[in-house]
XYZ file of C-alpha atoms in Angstrom:
522
model
C 97.080 104.483 310.887
C 93.471 105.601 311.953
C 93.112 102.923 314.858
C 94.383 99.821 312.970
C 96.551 97.726 314.850
C 99.922 96.708 312.907
C 97.857 93.095 312.092
C 95.099 94.970 310.582
C 97.318 96.994 308.800
C 98.966 93.918 307.247
C 95.505 92.064 306.217
C 95.011 96.117 304.528
C 98.193 95.226 302.718
C 96.442 91.613 301.354
C 93.437 93.217 300.309
C 95.143 95.936 297.994
C 97.368 93.191 296.535
C 94.499 91.013 295.546
C 93.265 94.346 293.708
C 96.305 94.695 291.971
C 95.923 90.606 290.844
C 92.562 91.306 290.201
C 93.245 94.509 287.894
C 95.396 92.840 285.964
C 97.790 95.978 286.045
C 100.765 93.724 284.161
C 101.482 93.434 280.895
C 104.053 94.879 277.914
C 102.987 98.621 278.962
C 103.687 98.330 282.231
C 107.339 98.084 284.114
C 107.818 94.818 285.118
C 106.520 92.480 282.850
C 108.641 92.937 279.950
C 111.915 91.948 281.380
C 111.020 88.596 282.729
C 110.561 86.530 279.730
C 112.872 84.054 280.712
C 111.325 83.128 283.988
C 107.949 83.203 282.335
C 108.748 79.917 280.220
C 110.099 77.881 283.096
C 108.550 75.071 283.660
C 107.046 73.520 286.933
C 104.942 75.110 289.782
C 105.282 77.724 292.978
C 102.039 75.848 294.664
C 99.120 73.218 294.442
C 95.971 74.637 295.903
C 93.392 72.098 296.025
C 95.495 70.045 292.876
C 95.446 73.373 290.984
C 98.751 74.381 290.216
C 99.872 78.008 290.574
C 102.469 78.043 287.364
C 106.097 79.645 287.840
C 105.488 81.964 285.525
C 102.547 83.749 287.290
C 104.973 83.834 290.142
C 107.588 85.324 288.336
C 105.455 87.804 287.053
C 104.192 88.818 290.173
C 107.714 88.909 291.983
C 108.738 91.165 289.365
C 106.049 93.307 289.634
C 106.353 93.528 293.456
C 109.785 94.707 293.158
C 109.014 96.964 290.381
C 106.594 98.429 292.394
C 109.323 99.223 295.468
C 111.679 100.556 293.016
C 108.731 103.266 291.647
C 108.235 103.977 295.622
C 111.838 104.632 295.839
C 112.891 101.566 297.402
C 115.561 100.203 295.166
C 116.011 97.302 297.442
C 118.040 94.354 296.155
C 116.042 90.902 295.860
C 118.031 89.185 298.371
C 117.062 91.467 300.885
C 113.487 91.969 299.633
C 113.504 87.750 300.291
C 115.167 88.303 303.842
C 112.095 90.427 304.739
C 109.769 87.851 303.482
C 108.368 89.432 300.522
C 108.479 86.256 298.489
C 106.423 85.002 301.099
C 103.549 87.816 300.862
C 103.458 87.542 296.878
C 102.942 83.894 297.002
C 100.051 84.140 299.705
C 98.347 86.686 297.310
C 98.512 84.032 294.610
C 97.389 81.178 296.333
C 94.581 83.329 298.482
C 93.409 84.398 294.912
C 93.042 80.870 293.712
C 91.253 79.913 296.902
C 88.540 82.658 296.482
C 88.564 81.939 292.935
C 87.514 78.203 293.897
C 84.946 79.399 296.238
C 83.405 81.494 293.942
C 82.989 78.330 291.730
C 81.853 76.387 294.490
C 78.954 79.017 295.329
C 78.150 79.777 291.785
C 79.223 83.010 291.718
C 80.815 83.801 287.588
C 81.597 86.995 286.185
C 79.277 87.640 282.832
C 80.391 87.961 279.639
C 79.681 92.301 279.470
C 81.801 92.222 282.643
C 84.534 90.089 281.071
C 84.520 91.906 278.017
C 84.347 95.523 279.788
C 87.603 94.556 281.762
C 89.558 93.264 278.833
C 88.628 96.436 276.678
C 89.670 98.699 279.422
C 93.265 97.301 279.718
C 95.543 99.697 278.142
C 98.060 96.785 276.924
C 95.187 95.806 274.608
C 94.266 99.601 273.342
C 95.483 101.477 270.123
C 95.347 105.272 270.461
C 93.044 104.932 273.366
C 90.539 102.168 272.068
C 90.574 98.538 271.973
C 92.098 96.694 269.111
C 91.239 93.019 268.396
C 94.594 92.672 266.751
C 96.433 94.302 269.661
C 94.552 92.175 271.539
C 95.868 89.032 269.862
C 99.456 89.978 269.457
C 99.991 91.040 273.438
C 98.503 87.746 274.401
C 100.460 85.801 271.839
C 104.240 87.674 272.426
C 103.814 88.780 276.282
C 101.022 86.968 278.007
C 102.096 83.779 276.010
C 98.516 82.271 276.247
C 95.695 81.685 273.938
C 92.558 84.002 274.009
C 90.324 81.265 275.236
C 92.837 80.316 278.390
C 93.594 84.041 279.207
C 89.623 84.659 279.505
C 89.280 81.876 281.397
C 91.343 82.936 283.946
C 90.287 86.207 283.950
C 86.665 85.193 284.480
C 88.188 83.148 287.486
C 90.013 86.020 289.120
C 86.607 88.190 288.410
C 84.933 85.612 290.334
C 87.463 85.691 293.100
C 86.729 89.483 293.677
C 83.079 88.994 293.246
C 83.729 86.418 296.392
C 85.343 88.582 298.172
C 82.898 91.455 297.586
C 80.288 88.968 299.060
C 82.195 88.359 302.387
C 83.146 92.006 302.654
C 79.416 92.960 302.043
C 78.564 91.365 305.588
C 80.871 94.041 307.311
C 78.126 95.643 309.273
C 78.841 98.284 311.660
C 76.540 99.051 314.543
C 75.818 102.826 316.131
C 77.578 101.151 319.520
C 80.720 99.816 317.769
C 81.092 103.403 316.062
C 81.038 105.011 319.732
C 83.439 102.293 321.335
C 85.927 102.889 318.630
C 85.765 106.812 319.601
C 85.967 105.784 323.404
C 89.171 104.619 322.597
C 90.782 106.762 319.799
C 89.626 109.805 321.897
C 90.880 108.776 325.086
C 94.544 110.196 324.909
C 97.559 111.108 327.147
C 100.641 112.285 326.765
C 103.441 112.003 329.629
C 106.940 112.483 330.520
C 108.690 109.769 332.307
C 112.342 109.049 333.717
C 113.731 105.270 333.593
C 116.628 103.972 336.515
C 118.237 101.123 335.552
C 120.355 99.379 337.556
C 123.086 99.654 334.877
C 123.019 103.528 336.005
C 124.460 102.752 339.698
C 126.228 99.401 339.122
C 130.143 101.203 339.461
C 128.733 102.866 342.645
C 128.082 99.376 344.188
C 131.277 98.367 346.016
C 132.331 94.971 346.244
C 130.760 92.897 349.271
C 133.274 91.867 352.470
C 134.131 88.250 352.757
C 131.655 88.119 355.517
C 128.724 89.657 352.822
C 129.693 87.476 350.266
C 129.365 84.110 352.554
C 126.281 85.312 353.589
C 124.625 86.280 349.936
C 125.976 82.868 348.642
C 124.114 80.723 351.467
C 120.539 82.667 350.783
C 121.226 82.484 347.062
C 122.278 78.962 346.326
C 119.852 78.525 343.453
C 120.510 82.106 341.623
C 124.240 81.383 341.508
C 123.461 77.434 340.047
C 121.238 79.050 337.553
C 123.749 81.633 336.429
C 126.271 79.151 335.847
C 123.937 77.048 333.767
C 122.903 79.835 331.660
C 126.574 80.998 331.276
C 128.413 77.773 331.043
C 129.755 78.274 327.836
C 132.047 81.330 329.662
C 133.450 78.751 331.611
C 134.019 75.855 329.458
C 135.879 76.951 326.332
C 138.599 75.124 324.057
C 141.593 76.573 323.939
C 142.122 79.519 322.142
C 144.104 82.190 320.232
C 144.311 85.610 319.433
C 145.587 85.508 316.170
C 146.690 87.579 312.933
C 147.186 86.640 309.582
C 148.703 87.683 305.934
C 147.209 85.830 303.494
C 148.585 84.966 299.779
C 145.690 84.203 298.063
C 145.299 81.059 295.251
C 142.626 80.132 293.079
C 141.218 76.748 293.763
C 142.651 75.629 290.166
C 146.161 77.062 291.141
C 149.329 75.261 289.304
C 152.363 74.145 290.964
C 154.245 77.065 289.699
C 151.411 79.742 291.064
C 151.452 77.728 294.479
C 155.540 78.132 294.567
C 155.397 82.050 293.589
C 152.641 82.399 296.381
C 154.909 80.356 298.953
C 157.957 82.677 298.154
C 156.058 85.521 298.489
C 154.739 84.618 301.762
C 158.473 83.783 303.012
C 159.839 87.162 301.492
C 157.301 88.654 303.813
C 158.281 86.648 306.694
C 161.563 87.827 306.384
C 160.416 91.171 306.545
C 158.846 90.405 310.104
C 161.869 88.814 311.436
C 163.652 91.856 310.180
C 161.901 93.985 312.526
C 158.784 95.416 310.334
C 155.341 95.152 312.404
C 153.291 92.586 311.233
C 150.209 94.441 311.514
C 151.873 97.314 308.996
C 152.852 94.201 307.124
C 149.295 92.933 306.943
C 147.767 96.113 305.924
C 150.199 96.819 303.268
C 150.433 93.195 301.702
C 147.652 90.667 303.061
C 145.052 89.952 300.266
C 142.291 88.590 303.077
C 139.677 91.673 302.616
C 137.993 90.491 306.105
C 141.026 91.097 308.271
C 143.399 93.670 306.172
C 142.384 96.766 307.291
C 142.907 95.577 310.570
C 146.202 94.617 310.425
C 145.520 91.583 309.895
C 143.710 90.735 313.232
C 141.053 87.944 313.266
C 139.907 88.331 317.119
C 140.048 84.919 319.275
C 140.428 81.607 317.453
C 139.212 78.148 318.211
C 141.383 75.156 317.139
C 138.390 73.859 315.129
C 137.560 76.544 313.211
C 141.015 76.477 310.748
C 142.130 73.560 308.750
C 144.248 71.083 310.885
C 147.348 72.074 309.027
C 147.151 75.538 309.713
C 145.713 75.098 313.392
C 148.707 72.654 314.183
C 150.864 75.258 313.260
C 149.444 78.138 314.888
C 148.459 76.607 317.734
C 152.338 75.288 318.622
C 153.591 78.626 318.953
C 154.417 81.147 321.802
C 152.463 84.430 322.347
C 154.334 86.742 319.963
C 155.863 83.994 317.476
C 155.259 83.432 313.633
C 154.021 80.642 311.700
C 156.393 79.379 308.763
C 154.017 79.555 305.198
C 151.115 77.119 305.958
C 148.955 76.731 302.682
C 145.300 76.073 302.689
C 142.841 76.144 300.149
C 142.698 79.771 300.533
C 146.069 80.527 299.626
C 149.419 80.854 302.112
C 149.048 82.085 305.475
C 151.155 83.691 308.082
C 149.945 83.839 311.519
C 151.116 85.595 314.562
C 149.799 84.814 318.022
C 148.962 87.712 319.921
C 147.614 85.738 323.094
C 147.334 82.489 323.977
C 144.094 81.133 326.275
C 144.469 77.300 327.842
C 141.135 75.408 327.735
C 138.872 75.969 330.673
C 136.408 73.440 332.261
C 135.578 75.592 335.254
C 133.385 73.739 337.586
C 130.218 75.754 339.570
C 132.405 75.547 342.748
C 135.333 77.056 340.899
C 133.488 80.397 340.027
C 130.967 80.485 342.836
C 132.733 83.360 344.472
C 132.944 85.065 341.329
C 129.176 84.658 340.177
C 128.255 85.827 343.455
C 129.929 88.880 343.510
C 128.171 89.533 339.925
C 124.799 88.917 341.665
C 125.436 90.814 344.631
C 126.562 93.907 342.440
C 123.726 93.678 340.414
C 120.976 93.108 343.440
C 122.484 96.041 344.915
C 122.519 98.255 341.957
C 118.507 97.470 341.472
C 118.036 98.059 345.024
C 119.823 101.711 344.309
C 117.756 102.303 341.428
C 114.555 101.861 343.090
C 115.745 103.998 345.760
C 116.530 106.866 343.609
C 113.271 106.445 341.644
C 111.891 107.097 344.873
C 113.865 110.123 345.186
C 112.691 111.380 342.549
C 108.976 110.631 342.570
C 109.043 112.533 346.075
C 110.876 115.796 344.214
C 108.179 115.273 341.539
C 105.303 115.270 344.072
C 106.822 118.149 345.781
C 106.415 120.641 342.634
C 109.451 119.874 340.659
C 109.291 118.426 337.229
C 111.204 115.270 335.817
C 112.405 117.613 332.845
C 113.827 119.715 335.460
C 115.463 117.151 337.522
C 116.968 114.968 334.496
C 117.238 117.688 331.394
C 117.942 115.412 328.157
C 121.120 115.823 326.765
C 120.389 114.899 323.272
C 117.331 114.616 320.846
C 114.775 112.168 321.899
C 114.415 109.021 319.940
C 111.961 107.932 317.203
C 111.553 104.322 318.127
C 111.859 102.714 321.912
C 114.539 103.741 324.073
C 117.315 100.969 324.583
C 118.891 100.064 328.010
C 122.133 102.151 327.392
C 121.135 105.336 328.974
C 124.240 105.745 331.631
C 121.748 108.137 333.919
C 117.858 109.081 334.028
C 117.008 111.751 331.676
C 113.200 113.001 331.004
C 111.440 111.528 327.700
C 108.367 113.097 326.516
C 106.147 110.790 324.304
C 103.686 111.477 321.660
C 99.801 111.219 322.694
C 98.887 107.434 323.256
C 95.520 105.786 323.618
C 94.526 103.277 326.019
C 94.019 100.545 323.483
C 97.677 99.031 323.599
C 99.725 98.242 326.685
C 102.903 100.196 325.578
C 104.032 103.591 326.271
C 105.645 105.518 323.284
C 109.643 105.259 323.248
C 109.668 103.082 326.477
C 107.887 99.619 325.509
C 105.276 97.152 327.160
C 104.250 98.749 330.399
C 100.572 97.561 330.889
C 100.244 98.600 334.960
C 101.871 101.736 333.844
C 99.445 102.441 331.087
C 96.492 101.686 333.218
C 97.473 104.143 335.836
C 97.940 106.812 333.167
C 94.471 106.366 332.009
C 93.070 106.088 335.574
C 93.837 110.024 336.065
C 91.523 112.522 334.459
C 94.201 115.592 334.628
C 97.816 116.073 334.385
C 99.526 114.751 337.317
C 102.416 113.027 338.756
C 101.597 109.294 339.083
C 101.875 108.369 342.433
C 103.986 105.274 342.280
C 107.327 103.801 341.138
C 106.783 101.271 338.248
C 108.869 98.444 337.577
C 109.315 98.139 333.934
C 112.091 95.463 332.422
C 115.127 96.191 334.431
C 114.428 99.096 335.859
C 111.759 101.289 337.359
C 109.933 104.420 335.869
C 108.785 107.691 337.474
C 105.900 108.906 335.474
C 104.269 112.402 335.010
C 101.123 112.545 332.898
C 101.147 115.971 331.126
C 98.406 116.251 328.961
C 94.993 114.260 329.122
C 92.177 114.025 326.675
C 89.066 112.553 326.989
C 86.063 111.667 324.579
C 83.005 114.215 324.670
C 79.893 114.291 322.453
C 81.036 117.053 320.339
C 84.538 115.314 319.194
C 82.266 112.402 318.498
C 79.901 113.817 316.119
C 82.493 115.855 314.486
C 84.440 112.186 313.613
C 81.209 109.913 313.502
C 81.394 109.255 309.842
C 85.150 108.703 309.740
C 84.803 106.622 312.516
C 82.067 104.649 310.922
C 84.480 104.262 307.481
C 87.014 102.909 309.737
C 85.451 100.196 311.641
C 83.784 98.884 308.745
C 86.949 98.370 306.752
C 88.583 97.191 310.209
C 85.369 94.435 309.961
C 85.686 93.837 306.285
C 89.601 92.684 307.256
C 88.626 90.865 309.586
C 85.924 88.984 307.692
C 88.190 88.205 304.863
C 91.004 86.601 307.184
C 88.632 84.747 309.003
C 87.379 83.442 305.737
C 90.456 82.976 304.236
C 91.721 81.291 307.000
C 88.720 78.803 307.001
C 89.175 77.610 303.379
C 92.898 77.066 304.124
C 92.100 74.858 306.895
C 89.556 72.875 304.961
C 91.916 72.849 301.906
C 95.202 71.783 300.703
C 98.046 74.054 299.836
C 101.230 72.692 298.885
C 104.420 75.217 298.008
C 107.269 74.160 295.915
C 110.368 75.453 297.685
C 112.903 75.033 295.011
C 110.674 76.420 292.363
C 110.276 79.508 294.628
C 113.988 79.811 295.003
C 114.640 78.983 291.109
C 112.677 82.503 290.796
C 113.851 84.771 293.576
C 117.406 83.095 294.620
C 118.013 80.946 297.607
C 118.045 82.415 301.104
């Protein structure tokens, strides 16, 4: 986004949000306001900013406006999902920031004139009739939709205009020098495109033979700390309670089921058990008759289950069985269960000495696989230096991904990146690789980099295939555009800094319960 990093982009979204608040683009004629009548009259506040309350109805209106905006952009996401992404926090932040700016404007004597207030009211289409401001329409909308008197509404609007003026004062200090514009061009105009191949230990693990007893003993002696650290990090694997691999058939019962309904459910479960005793496959019975939506399609398969995850009556009945056996009908709060035990696994409480050979073997093979990955990367680098290309050596069998390549490849593949700049420390489709980025921009023309680079768990061989450096002609062509970008970035920084100082010296208290009542608990 024109050279702005994600933090700056988020700030720009904030400023756009402030603008939406100040222009008051909500009301009976817009999407979003009309459906929030109940929320706008709810008591309480969602936050207090230096003693000034932000009413719940204002938050409800802003939240509805946010959701309707997303829908208008073709993103009909549920409110529960929007909350998971923190959109309710963004909405609240906009309201809090507006209040902080309004209070700052009052302290600095910055206020909107009567003419400015009148102009904004007259321009609001909610208050117009046939395209012209109408006083009766104004009074009606304030009464029926804004639920405010004219003096209250105009006082609030005047404060919001003051907040916008305060923001304008802050942003007016965003002065950009010629040197800053040139520096921005030097960063943006310094670009490269590379092809890389990654060599991961997992690609070579199967080729590594298990150590001989002598090799294992030697490796254990030299790597005692690594073995102990691995055991501590994976202790949950070696210390497990008793488990069973189970399937179930469930006949559901309502929480308020009568004695007669419980008897009917138990009779149904007993009939199903007789079918199983008669030779019918338990999984087939579960698919046909179980009322547990989570396991029905899987033939009742519940996977591995620990005793403590079930109600005592069901756990006692199931864990008392041998593999292959089926319980009698067992009633719980969910209904009547039939459980089949497929496998049993006794409780484990293994000590380090019990598993040290196993861990040492794993680590030994990982170590050798990593050595093999490095050796293969060095071999590939030699071929590239000899005139081969990575695309010739390691052709890709699938389309290149749009995002990062995760460590799931089974063999090295040549990946061509998009153009990128030296501003960050990441390579497209690869991820953070500061030393690799530094080496890429140290060369001035397309060529292979002369070393293998460790990146994550693997090793990377890289060819620079395009290299572009900034020049005077390019700068003259983009100078005005770059100056605008630099000024916008500085305005965002100043706004962030100013709001941060206001929050630091002020007191903002939020009311989670009130927020939850509007957007739902997360």
